[in-house]
Amino acid sequence: MSKKKAPFSKKQIENLLQTQQTPFYIYDENAMVKNAQKLKNAFAWADFKEYFAVKANANPFILKILKNQNFGADCSSLAELVLSENCEILGENIIFTSNDTPANEFEKAKELGAIINFDDISHIKYYEKNVGKLPELVCLRYNPGDLKSGNNIIGNPLEAKYGFTKKQLLQGYEYCKKAGVKRFGLHAMVASNELDYKYFVETAKILFEETAEISKKLGISFEFVNLGGGIGIPYRPQEKEVDLQKLGGEIKELYEKIIVKNELAPLKVFMECGRMITGPFGYLVSKVLHEKNTYKKFIGLDACMANLMRPALYGAYHHISVLGKEDEKCEITADVTGSLCENNDKFAIDRKLPKVEIGDIFVIHDAGAHGYSMGFNYNGKLRCGEFLMRENGDFLKIRRSETIEDLFVTIDIKKLKEF
């Protein structure tokens, strides 16, 4: 049935179910580490650093694993900054890339010594007014407009809420230079879940050329360019993963042609991938509760879109395996649903599956990024637990499931009863 195989067996999950209830997430630690090393190897020619996009998977155990691979943290909120702090990812190992940013979040980034990546030209003076003197190192986020196409997740750059125009970039760097900033970076992020590696080569070309032009016009030296993230993963079995060696090799050619030729080296190269680091190595495990036959067939799980909302939000595809039936012939076509009071609470529509029985264990693949981290409590649904599968096959609980009591911790029950 499936070209995608889970790294664990039905027997392993049945053993886990003796003490745990579905649904829950499982992350494959060993595969994640090997993948992280593969990205680093592709850019071994450069002074390279990956800043993991914390929003993709905000479990601190995952962040500690990636910290041990010398990854930094790409943060976009106060909570993500605090999470990184608790994982001892500090200073310039953090890049703070936010938008519509409150002053207290800038203040926390400053306290931690993070690299602040300004999203808008107005934010520079906002920072000075509300936080104080600009930091020694400043990065600006570039929106290339019609020089670059977006995609259906992040949107058309001309309509995106992110980044400076080219004219504003020059104004921003000039202002920062006069304000005493000594070190500079340049960033762009204009796509998400993109499988064509040429897209990122083109982004590098744009940023390298902007670096050369701005350096010449303003007489400033750039310390790094941040190529952003957005490298996609093959959610569908027939799709192919991005060739990181080709990506790194072609960016190296551009580096030598533009940066070295213009005597701008050394220039550090950063990325902020999230999805491609953890996405393929996370699995949502759920049991079949019901089978419903009306105008079509529905297979109801004990997980719902509160656990994984990408299919409902984007119409995204996630492959599904039935443990123990991976090689069986697909005999039925069904929608795979959850119990939320929303009709788009579906993990799959008209999905071909083997014959399903109540109690079967479903595995939803490629859920290691933008899965649990996008969870919510609508309908009072409880967010599930998370497990890390260690190299020896053991399962370590890295987050417990929520309880009903957790939903009411922000309510003053005594005051409610007196109301």
PDB file of N, CA, C and O in Angstrom, residues 13-24 287 385-387 395 397 399-401:
ATOM      1  N   ILE A  13       4.496  -0.073  18.837  1.00  0.00           N
ATOM      2  CA  ILE A  13       3.417   0.849  19.221  1.00  0.00           C
ATOM      3  C   ILE A  13       2.434   0.159  20.153  1.00  0.00           C
ATOM      4  O   ILE A  13       1.962   0.760  21.134  1.00  0.00           O
ATOM      5  N   GLU A  14       2.137  -1.094  19.903  1.00  0.00           N
ATOM      6  CA  GLU A  14       1.232  -1.828  20.801  1.00  0.00           C
ATOM      7  C   GLU A  14       1.831  -1.917  22.206  1.00  0.00           C
ATOM      8  O   GLU A  14       1.104  -1.807  23.204  1.00  0.00           O
ATOM      9  N   ASN A  15       3.141  -2.081  22.285  1.00  0.00           N
ATOM     10  CA  ASN A  15       3.791  -2.083  23.607  1.00  0.00           C
ATOM     11  C   ASN A  15       3.662  -0.719  24.280  1.00  0.00           C
ATOM     12  O   ASN A  15       3.407  -0.631  25.491  1.00  0.00           O
ATOM     13  N   LEU A  16       3.820   0.347  23.496  1.00  0.00           N
ATOM     14  CA  LEU A  16       3.679   1.693  24.040  1.00  0.00           C
ATOM     15  C   LEU A  16       2.252   1.950  24.503  1.00  0.00           C
ATOM     16  O   LEU A  16       2.010   2.628  25.519  1.00  0.00           O
ATOM     17  N   LEU A  17       1.293   1.383  23.790  1.00  0.00           N
ATOM     18  CA  LEU A  17      -0.119   1.603  24.114  1.00  0.00           C
ATOM     19  C   LEU A  17      -0.556   0.903  25.397  1.00  0.00           C
ATOM     20  O   LEU A  17      -1.661   1.151  25.891  1.00  0.00           O
ATOM     21  N   GLN A  18       0.306   0.068  25.948  1.00  0.00           N
ATOM     22  CA  GLN A  18      -0.028  -0.560  27.231  1.00  0.00           C
ATOM     23  C   GLN A  18      -0.036   0.460  28.362  1.00  0.00           C
ATOM     24  O   GLN A  18      -0.695   0.271  29.381  1.00  0.00           O
ATOM     25  N   THR A  19       0.698   1.550  28.158  1.00  0.00           N
ATOM     26  CA  THR A  19       0.764   2.593  29.203  1.00  0.00           C
ATOM     27  C   THR A  19       0.352   3.977  28.698  1.00  0.00           C
ATOM     28  O   THR A  19       0.209   4.898  29.510  1.00  0.00           O
ATOM     29  N   GLN A  20       0.178   4.135  27.385  1.00  0.00           N
ATOM     30  CA  GLN A  20      -0.139   5.443  26.812  1.00  0.00           C
ATOM     31  C   GLN A  20      -1.395   5.351  25.954  1.00  0.00           C
ATOM     32  O   GLN A  20      -1.695   4.305  25.388  1.00  0.00           O
ATOM     33  N   GLN A  21      -2.089   6.468  25.855  1.00  0.00           N
ATOM     34  CA  GLN A  21      -3.281   6.540  25.007  1.00  0.00           C
ATOM     35  C   GLN A  21      -2.981   7.360  23.768  1.00  0.00           C
ATOM     36  O   GLN A  21      -2.249   8.346  23.829  1.00  0.00           O
ATOM     37  N   THR A  22      -3.549   6.932  22.646  1.00  0.00           N
ATOM     38  CA  THR A  22      -3.480   7.744  21.430  1.00  0.00           C
ATOM     39  C   THR A  22      -4.451   8.910  21.558  1.00  0.00           C
ATOM     40  O   THR A  22      -5.399   8.844  22.346  1.00  0.00           O
ATOM     41  N   PRO A  23      -4.230   9.995  20.802  1.00  0.00           N
ATOM     42  CA  PRO A  23      -3.151  10.191  19.834  1.00  0.00           C
ATOM     43  C   PRO A  23      -1.876  10.691  20.514  1.00  0.00           C
ATOM     44  O   PRO A  23      -1.917  11.211  21.624  1.00  0.00           O
ATOM     45  N   PHE A  24      -0.757  10.533  19.811  1.00  0.00           N
ATOM     46  CA  PHE A  24       0.500  11.116  20.257  1.00  0.00           C
ATOM     47  C   PHE A  24       1.438  11.239  19.056  1.00  0.00           C
ATOM     48  O   PHE A  24       1.256  10.595  18.019  1.00  0.00           O
ATOM     49  N   LYS A 287      -5.749   6.129  16.657  1.00  0.00           N
ATOM     50  CA  LYS A 287      -6.544   4.911  16.496  1.00  0.00           C
ATOM     51  C   LYS A 287      -7.866   5.217  15.796  1.00  0.00           C
ATOM     52  O   LYS A 287      -8.423   6.308  15.917  1.00  0.00           O
ATOM     53  N   GLY A 385       0.316  14.134  23.669  1.00  0.00           N
ATOM     54  CA  GLY A 385       1.681  13.989  24.119  1.00  0.00           C
ATOM     55  C   GLY A 385       2.650  13.815  22.965  1.00  0.00           C
ATOM     56  O   GLY A 385       2.265  13.644  21.809  1.00  0.00           O
ATOM     57  N   GLU A 386       3.953  13.869  23.301  1.00  0.00           N
ATOM     58  CA  GLU A 386       5.012  13.714  22.305  1.00  0.00           C
ATOM     59  C   GLU A 386       6.071  12.764  22.846  1.00  0.00           C
ATOM     60  O   GLU A 386       6.423  12.820  24.026  1.00  0.00           O
ATOM     61  N   PHE A 387       6.592  11.927  21.959  1.00  0.00           N
ATOM     62  CA  PHE A 387       7.625  10.971  22.313  1.00  0.00           C
ATOM     63  C   PHE A 387       8.812  11.111  21.365  1.00  0.00           C
ATOM     64  O   PHE A 387       8.641  11.424  20.183  1.00  0.00           O
ATOM     65  N   PHE A 395      11.360   4.690  23.658  1.00  0.00           N
ATOM     66  CA  PHE A 395      10.538   5.887  23.519  1.00  0.00           C
ATOM     67  C   PHE A 395      10.642   6.721  24.792  1.00  0.00           C
ATOM     68  O   PHE A 395      10.370   6.232  25.890  1.00  0.00           O
ATOM     69  N   LYS A 397       9.237  10.016  26.710  1.00  0.00           N
ATOM     70  CA  LYS A 397       8.154  11.009  26.715  1.00  0.00           C
ATOM     71  C   LYS A 397       8.764  12.393  26.885  1.00  0.00           C
ATOM     72  O   LYS A 397       9.446  12.662  27.877  1.00  0.00           O
ATOM     73  N   ARG A 399       6.771  15.257  26.189  1.00  0.00           N
ATOM     74  CA  ARG A 399       5.663  16.154  26.579  1.00  0.00           C
ATOM     75  C   ARG A 399       4.460  15.275  26.926  1.00  0.00           C
ATOM     76  O   ARG A 399       4.102  14.381  26.157  1.00  0.00           O
ATOM     77  N   ARG A 400       3.866  15.526  28.088  1.00  0.00           N
ATOM     78  CA  ARG A 400       2.673  14.762  28.446  1.00  0.00           C
ATOM     79  C   ARG A 400       1.459  15.300  27.703  1.00  0.00           C
ATOM     80  O   ARG A 400       1.447  16.450  27.226  1.00  0.00           O
ATOM     81  N   SER A 401       0.427  14.494  27.627  1.00  0.00           N
ATOM     82  CA  SER A 401      -0.838  14.957  27.063  1.00  0.00           C
ATOM     83  C   SER A 401      -1.489  15.955  28.016  1.00  0.00           C
ATOM     84  O   SER A 401      -1.298  15.885  29.238  1.00  0.00           O
TER      85      SER A 401
END
